[in-house]
Short mmCIF file of C-alpha atoms in Angstrom, two decimals:
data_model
loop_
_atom_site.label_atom_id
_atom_site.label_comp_id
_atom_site.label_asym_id
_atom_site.label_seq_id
_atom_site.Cartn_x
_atom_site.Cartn_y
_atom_site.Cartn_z
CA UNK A 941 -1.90 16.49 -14.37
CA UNK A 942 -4.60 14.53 -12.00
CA UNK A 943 -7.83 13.38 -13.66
CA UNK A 944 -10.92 13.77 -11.52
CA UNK A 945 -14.19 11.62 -11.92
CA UNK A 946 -17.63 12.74 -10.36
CA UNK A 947 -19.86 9.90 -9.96
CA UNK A 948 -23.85 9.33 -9.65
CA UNK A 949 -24.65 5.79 -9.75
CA UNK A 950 -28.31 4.66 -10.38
CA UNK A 951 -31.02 2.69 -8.43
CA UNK A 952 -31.15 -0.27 -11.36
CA UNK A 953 -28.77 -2.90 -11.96
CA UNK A 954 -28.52 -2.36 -15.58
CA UNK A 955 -27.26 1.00 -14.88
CA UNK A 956 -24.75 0.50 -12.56
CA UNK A 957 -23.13 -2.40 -14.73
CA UNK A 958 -23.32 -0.03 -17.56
CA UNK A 959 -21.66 2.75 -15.19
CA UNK A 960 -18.98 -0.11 -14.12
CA UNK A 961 -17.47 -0.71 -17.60
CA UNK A 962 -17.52 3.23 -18.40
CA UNK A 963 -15.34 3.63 -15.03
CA UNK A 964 -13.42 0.61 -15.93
CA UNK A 965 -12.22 1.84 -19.26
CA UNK A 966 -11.47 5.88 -17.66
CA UNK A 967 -9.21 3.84 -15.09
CA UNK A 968 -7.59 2.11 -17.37
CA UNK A 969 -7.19 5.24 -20.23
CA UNK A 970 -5.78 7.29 -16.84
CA UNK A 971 -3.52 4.71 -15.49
CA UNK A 972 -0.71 6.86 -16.16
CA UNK A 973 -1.74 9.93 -14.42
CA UNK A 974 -3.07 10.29 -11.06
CA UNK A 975 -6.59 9.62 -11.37
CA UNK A 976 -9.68 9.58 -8.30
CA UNK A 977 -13.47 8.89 -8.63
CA UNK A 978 -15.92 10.46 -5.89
CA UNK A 979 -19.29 10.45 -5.65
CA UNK A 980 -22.49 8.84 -4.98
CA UNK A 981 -22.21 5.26 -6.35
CA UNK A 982 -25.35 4.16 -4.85
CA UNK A 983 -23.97 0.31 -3.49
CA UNK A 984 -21.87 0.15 -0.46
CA UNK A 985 -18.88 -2.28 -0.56
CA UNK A 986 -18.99 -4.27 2.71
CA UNK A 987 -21.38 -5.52 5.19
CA UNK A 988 -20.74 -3.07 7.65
CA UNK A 989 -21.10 -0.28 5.84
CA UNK A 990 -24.71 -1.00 6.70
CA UNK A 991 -26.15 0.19 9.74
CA UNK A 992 -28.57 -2.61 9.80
CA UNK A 993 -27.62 -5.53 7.49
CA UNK A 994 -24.32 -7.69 7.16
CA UNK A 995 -25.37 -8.79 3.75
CA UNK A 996 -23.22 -9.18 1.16
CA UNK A 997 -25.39 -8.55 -2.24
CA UNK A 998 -24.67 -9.51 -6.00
CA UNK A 999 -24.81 -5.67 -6.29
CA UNK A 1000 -21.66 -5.39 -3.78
CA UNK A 1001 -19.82 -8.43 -5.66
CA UNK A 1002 -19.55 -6.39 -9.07
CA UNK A 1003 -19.00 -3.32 -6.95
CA UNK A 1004 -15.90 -4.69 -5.64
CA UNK A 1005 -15.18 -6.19 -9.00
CA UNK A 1006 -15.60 -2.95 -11.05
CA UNK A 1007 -12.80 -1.87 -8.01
CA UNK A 1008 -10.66 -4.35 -8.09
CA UNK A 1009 -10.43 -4.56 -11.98
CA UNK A 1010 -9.95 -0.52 -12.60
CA UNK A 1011 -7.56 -1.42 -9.77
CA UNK A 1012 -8.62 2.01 -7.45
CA UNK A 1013 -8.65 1.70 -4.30
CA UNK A 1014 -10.49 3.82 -1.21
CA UNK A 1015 -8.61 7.06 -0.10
CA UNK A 1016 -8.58 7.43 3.87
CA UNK A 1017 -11.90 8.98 4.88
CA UNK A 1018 -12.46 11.55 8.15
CA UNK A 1019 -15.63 12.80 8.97
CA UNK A 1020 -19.28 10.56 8.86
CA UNK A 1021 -18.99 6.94 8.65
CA UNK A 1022 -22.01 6.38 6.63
CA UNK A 1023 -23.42 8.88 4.31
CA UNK A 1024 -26.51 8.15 2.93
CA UNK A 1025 -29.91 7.82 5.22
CA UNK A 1026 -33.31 7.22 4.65
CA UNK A 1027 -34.52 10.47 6.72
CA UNK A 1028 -36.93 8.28 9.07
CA UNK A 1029 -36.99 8.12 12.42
CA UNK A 1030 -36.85 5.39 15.00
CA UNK A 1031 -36.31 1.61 13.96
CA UNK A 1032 -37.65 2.65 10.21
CA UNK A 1033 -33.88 4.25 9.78
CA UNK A 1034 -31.48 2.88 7.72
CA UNK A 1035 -27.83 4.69 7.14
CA UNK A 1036 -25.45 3.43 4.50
CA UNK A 1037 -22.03 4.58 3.34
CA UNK A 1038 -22.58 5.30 -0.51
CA UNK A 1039 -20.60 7.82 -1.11
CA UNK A 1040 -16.94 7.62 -1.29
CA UNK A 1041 -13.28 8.61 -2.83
CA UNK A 1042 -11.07 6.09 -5.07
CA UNK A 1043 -7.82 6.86 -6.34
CA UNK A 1044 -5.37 5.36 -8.26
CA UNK A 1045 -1.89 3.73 -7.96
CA UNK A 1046 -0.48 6.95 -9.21
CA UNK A 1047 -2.74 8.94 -7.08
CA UNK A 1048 -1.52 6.98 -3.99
CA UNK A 1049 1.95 7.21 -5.64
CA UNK A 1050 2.18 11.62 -6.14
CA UNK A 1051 -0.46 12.20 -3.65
CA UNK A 1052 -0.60 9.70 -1.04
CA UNK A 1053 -1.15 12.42 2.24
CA UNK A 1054 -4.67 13.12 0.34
CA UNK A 1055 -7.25 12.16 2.17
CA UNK A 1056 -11.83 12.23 1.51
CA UNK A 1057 -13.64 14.40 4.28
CA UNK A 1058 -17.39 13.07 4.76
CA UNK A 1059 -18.96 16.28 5.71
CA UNK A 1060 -22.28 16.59 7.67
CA UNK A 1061 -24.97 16.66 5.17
CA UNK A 1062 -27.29 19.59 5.74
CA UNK A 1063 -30.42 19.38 4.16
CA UNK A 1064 -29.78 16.73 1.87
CA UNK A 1065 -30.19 12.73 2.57
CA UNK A 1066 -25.92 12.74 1.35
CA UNK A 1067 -23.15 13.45 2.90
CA UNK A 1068 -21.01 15.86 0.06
CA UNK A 1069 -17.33 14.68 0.25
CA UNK A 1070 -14.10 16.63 -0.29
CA UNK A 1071 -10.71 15.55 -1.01
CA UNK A 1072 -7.80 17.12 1.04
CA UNK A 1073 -4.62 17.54 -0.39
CA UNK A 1074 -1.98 18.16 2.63
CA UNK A 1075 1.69 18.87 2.41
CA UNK A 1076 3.67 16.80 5.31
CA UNK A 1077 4.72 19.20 7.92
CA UNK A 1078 7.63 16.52 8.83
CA UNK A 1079 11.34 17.25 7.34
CA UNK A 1080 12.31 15.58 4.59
CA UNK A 1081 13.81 11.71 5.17
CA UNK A 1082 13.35 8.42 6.26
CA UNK A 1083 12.73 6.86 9.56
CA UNK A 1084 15.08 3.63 9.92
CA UNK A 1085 12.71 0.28 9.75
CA UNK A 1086 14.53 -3.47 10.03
CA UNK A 1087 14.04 -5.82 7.33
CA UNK A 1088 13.58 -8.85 8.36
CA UNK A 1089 15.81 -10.61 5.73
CA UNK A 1090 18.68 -8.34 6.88
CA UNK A 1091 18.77 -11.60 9.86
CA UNK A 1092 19.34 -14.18 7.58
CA UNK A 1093 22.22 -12.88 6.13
CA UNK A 1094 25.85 -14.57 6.18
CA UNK A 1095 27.60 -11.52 7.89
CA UNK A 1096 24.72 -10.44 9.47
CA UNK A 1097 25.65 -11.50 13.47
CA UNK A 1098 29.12 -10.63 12.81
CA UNK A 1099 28.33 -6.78 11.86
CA UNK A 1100 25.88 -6.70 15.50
CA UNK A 1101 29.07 -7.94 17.16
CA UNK A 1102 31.09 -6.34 16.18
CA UNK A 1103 28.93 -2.98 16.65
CA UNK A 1104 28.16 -3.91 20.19
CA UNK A 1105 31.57 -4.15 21.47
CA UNK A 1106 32.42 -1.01 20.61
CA UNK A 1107 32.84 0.68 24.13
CA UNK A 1108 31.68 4.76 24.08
CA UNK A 1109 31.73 7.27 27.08
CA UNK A 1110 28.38 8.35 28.68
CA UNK A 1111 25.45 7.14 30.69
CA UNK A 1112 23.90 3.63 29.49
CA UNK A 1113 21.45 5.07 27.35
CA UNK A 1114 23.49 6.93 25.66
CA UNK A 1115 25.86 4.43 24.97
CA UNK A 1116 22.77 2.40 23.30
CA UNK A 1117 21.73 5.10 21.51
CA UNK A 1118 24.95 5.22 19.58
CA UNK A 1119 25.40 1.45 18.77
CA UNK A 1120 22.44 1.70 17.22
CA UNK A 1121 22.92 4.69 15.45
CA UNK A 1122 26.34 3.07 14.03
CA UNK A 1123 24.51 -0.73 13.64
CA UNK A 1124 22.04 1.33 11.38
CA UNK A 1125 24.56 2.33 8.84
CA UNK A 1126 25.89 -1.05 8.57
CA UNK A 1127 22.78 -3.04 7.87
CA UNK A 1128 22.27 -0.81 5.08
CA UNK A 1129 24.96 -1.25 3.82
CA UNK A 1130 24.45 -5.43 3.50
CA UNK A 1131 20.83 -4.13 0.98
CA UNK A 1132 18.29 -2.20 1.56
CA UNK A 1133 16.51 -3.17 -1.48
CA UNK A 1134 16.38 -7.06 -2.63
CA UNK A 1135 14.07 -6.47 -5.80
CA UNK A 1136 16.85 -4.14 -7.19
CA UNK A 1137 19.24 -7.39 -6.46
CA UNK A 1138 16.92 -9.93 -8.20
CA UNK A 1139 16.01 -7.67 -10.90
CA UNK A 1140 19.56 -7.53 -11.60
CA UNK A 1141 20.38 -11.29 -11.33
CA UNK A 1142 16.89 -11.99 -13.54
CA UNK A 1143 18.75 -9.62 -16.15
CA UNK A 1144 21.80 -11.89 -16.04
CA UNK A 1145 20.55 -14.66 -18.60
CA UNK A 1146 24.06 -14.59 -20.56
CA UNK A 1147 25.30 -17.86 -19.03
CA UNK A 1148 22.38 -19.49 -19.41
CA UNK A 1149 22.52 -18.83 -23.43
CA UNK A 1150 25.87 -19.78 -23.34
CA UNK A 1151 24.94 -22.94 -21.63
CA UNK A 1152 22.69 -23.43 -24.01
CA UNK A 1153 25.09 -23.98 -26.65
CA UNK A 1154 27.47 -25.77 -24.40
CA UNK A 1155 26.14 -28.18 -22.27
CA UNK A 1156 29.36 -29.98 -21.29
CA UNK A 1157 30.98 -27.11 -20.21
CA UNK A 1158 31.59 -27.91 -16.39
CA UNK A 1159 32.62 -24.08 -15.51
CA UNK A 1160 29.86 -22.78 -17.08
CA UNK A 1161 27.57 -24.55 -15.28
CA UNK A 1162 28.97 -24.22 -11.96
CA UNK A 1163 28.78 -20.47 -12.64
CA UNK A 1164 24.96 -21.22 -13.62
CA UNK A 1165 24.26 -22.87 -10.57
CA UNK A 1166 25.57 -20.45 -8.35
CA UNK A 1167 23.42 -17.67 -10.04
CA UNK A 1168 20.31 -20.21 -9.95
CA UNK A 1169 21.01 -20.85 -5.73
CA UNK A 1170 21.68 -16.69 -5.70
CA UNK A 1171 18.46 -15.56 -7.63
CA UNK A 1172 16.32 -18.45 -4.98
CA UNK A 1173 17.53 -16.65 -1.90
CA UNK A 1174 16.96 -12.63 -4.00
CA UNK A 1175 13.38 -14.26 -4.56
CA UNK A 1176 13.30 -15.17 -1.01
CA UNK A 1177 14.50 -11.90 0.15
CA UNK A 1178 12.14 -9.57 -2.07
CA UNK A 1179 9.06 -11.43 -0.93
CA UNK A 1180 9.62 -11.03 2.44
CA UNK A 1181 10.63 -6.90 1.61
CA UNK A 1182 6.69 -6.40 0.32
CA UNK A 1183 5.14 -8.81 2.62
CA UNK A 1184 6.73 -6.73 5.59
CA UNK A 1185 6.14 -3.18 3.78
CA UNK A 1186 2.46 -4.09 3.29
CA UNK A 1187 1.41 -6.12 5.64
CA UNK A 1188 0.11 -8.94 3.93
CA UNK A 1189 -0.61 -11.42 5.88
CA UNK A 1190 -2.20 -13.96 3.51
CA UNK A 1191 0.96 -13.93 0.87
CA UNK A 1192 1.92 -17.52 0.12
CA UNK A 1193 5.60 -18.34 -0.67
CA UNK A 1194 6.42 -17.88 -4.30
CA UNK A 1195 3.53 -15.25 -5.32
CA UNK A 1196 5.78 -12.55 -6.38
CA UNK A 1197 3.37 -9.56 -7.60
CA UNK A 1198 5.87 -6.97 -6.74
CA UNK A 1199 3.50 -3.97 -8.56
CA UNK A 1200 0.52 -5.10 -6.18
CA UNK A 1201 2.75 -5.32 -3.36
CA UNK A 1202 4.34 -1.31 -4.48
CA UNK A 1203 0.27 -0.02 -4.49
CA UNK A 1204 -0.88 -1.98 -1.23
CA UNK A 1205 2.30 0.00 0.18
CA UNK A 1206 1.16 3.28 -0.85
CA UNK A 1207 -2.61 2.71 0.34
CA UNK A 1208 -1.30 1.40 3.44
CA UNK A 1209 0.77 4.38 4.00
CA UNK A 1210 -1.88 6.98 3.27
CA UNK A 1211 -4.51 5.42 5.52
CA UNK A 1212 -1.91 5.34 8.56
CA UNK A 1213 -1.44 9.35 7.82
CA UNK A 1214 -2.67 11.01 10.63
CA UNK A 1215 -4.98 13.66 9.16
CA UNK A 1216 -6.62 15.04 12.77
CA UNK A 1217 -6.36 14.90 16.46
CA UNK A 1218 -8.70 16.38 18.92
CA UNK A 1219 -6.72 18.80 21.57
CA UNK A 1220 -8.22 18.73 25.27
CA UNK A 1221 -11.01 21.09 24.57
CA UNK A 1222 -12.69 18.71 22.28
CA UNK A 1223 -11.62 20.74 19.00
CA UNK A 1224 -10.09 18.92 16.07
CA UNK A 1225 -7.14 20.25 14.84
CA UNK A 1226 -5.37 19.54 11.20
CA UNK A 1227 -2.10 17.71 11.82
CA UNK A 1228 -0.20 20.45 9.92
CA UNK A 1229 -1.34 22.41 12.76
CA UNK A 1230 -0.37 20.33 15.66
#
């Protein structure tokens, strides 16, 4: 079941803060479920969603605070850019984008090929929005991506060796293609997931409590050290897994957030989905349709 939120955000502050902590406490009843919030909420969230002012306002500052503490974040939009305008003419106009679709870390999660549609607005001084749900036309499966850590592992130039002196009949580019068709199963096969690794070795705390207890055992703590160097380089590893599947360019070494990292993947995924492309006579055309 999704949960669906229409918003209307007054002119006065006292209002909107009073709308913030209602939305606030919905997110965080719905964090279970996938969850959205469209609407009108009458503040726009960055300077240039302004067609004539950078300013960032106190207004914008709880805006993105409200956002950031429900923890929703924007949906990919098509359509108009800003949707609000004055209706005057000439210098007098102002546009802004008020209006706008936020969905949830389980929203991203089921329905991450969703996307908002800012639609011309008629009559009115808003643009109404809809929310697309597609279906990927694509087969099912996963297109092969390196992981960086894969290169600093111990048998990591010895399995690329060995894969590229395997000799195979055919034209060069065919011969390419299927060392690294074969190199692809191997690096696989050396992890394709270091959180499930560091999860694991986080789990394995029985040493430690029997360290605890005996202190001059010189075995034990051998076997404690090892795990201690094993669980630094897992860290290492699973960092640089979200940094690279998000894109985050500002993470600092040793803030692991691993849930943050999970929803920034999802948001970043949807917003790369191509939703339409415009053929050669100028017509846009749904990707499922392509």
């Amino acid at each position: 079941m999704a949960f669906v939120s229409y918003i209307y955000g007054v002119c006065d502050s006292y209002g909107r803060r009073s709308l913030w902590a209602d939305l606030i406490h919905c997110a965080h009843h719905f964090k279970l479920s996938p969850s959205v919030m469209l609407g009108d909420f009458n503040v726009t969230r960055f300077g240039h969603e302004h067609s004539s002012s950078n300013r960032v306002t106190k207004a914008m500052n709880e805006f993105n605070n409200m956002i950031r503490t429900a923890k929703m974040e924007d949906l990919r939009t098509s359509g108009r850019k800003l949707t609000w305008n004055n209706m005057r003419k000439g210098r007098a106009t102002i546009a802004k984008k008020l209006d706008r679709a936020m969905g949830n870390w389980q929203w991203f999660n089921i329905l991450g090929d969703s996307f908002a549609h800012s639609h011309n607005p008629g009559i009115s001084d808003h643009s109404p929005i809809s929310i697309q749900l597609m279906q990927s036309p694509w087969p099912s499966g996963r297109s092969f991506k390196f992981l960086n850590f894969w290169a600093d592992h111990c048998n990591f130039i010895q399995v690329v060796k060995q894969e590229w002196e395997k000799t195979y009949p055919g034209p060069p580019l065919v011969v390419i293609h299927l060392k690294l068709k074969n190199l692809k199963g191997r690096l696989k096969s050396l992890s394709s997931r270091p959180d499930t690794l560091a999860s694991n070795l986080r789990h394995k705390n029985r040493i430690q409590d029997q360290l605890d207890a005996r202190l001059k055992d010189e075995e034990l703590k051998r076997e404690e050290i090892m795990l201690r160097q094993q669980l630094m380089q897992a860290n290492k590893d699973e960092e640089g897994f979200f940094k690279q599947k998000s894109r985050i360019q500002w993470l600092k070494e040793g803030d692991v957030n691993t849930a943050y990292f999970h929803r920034m993947v999802k948001v970043r995924q949807s917003r790369n989905h191509i939703v339409r492309i415009k053929n050669e006579e100028g017509i846009w055309l749904d990707s499922d349709r392509i």
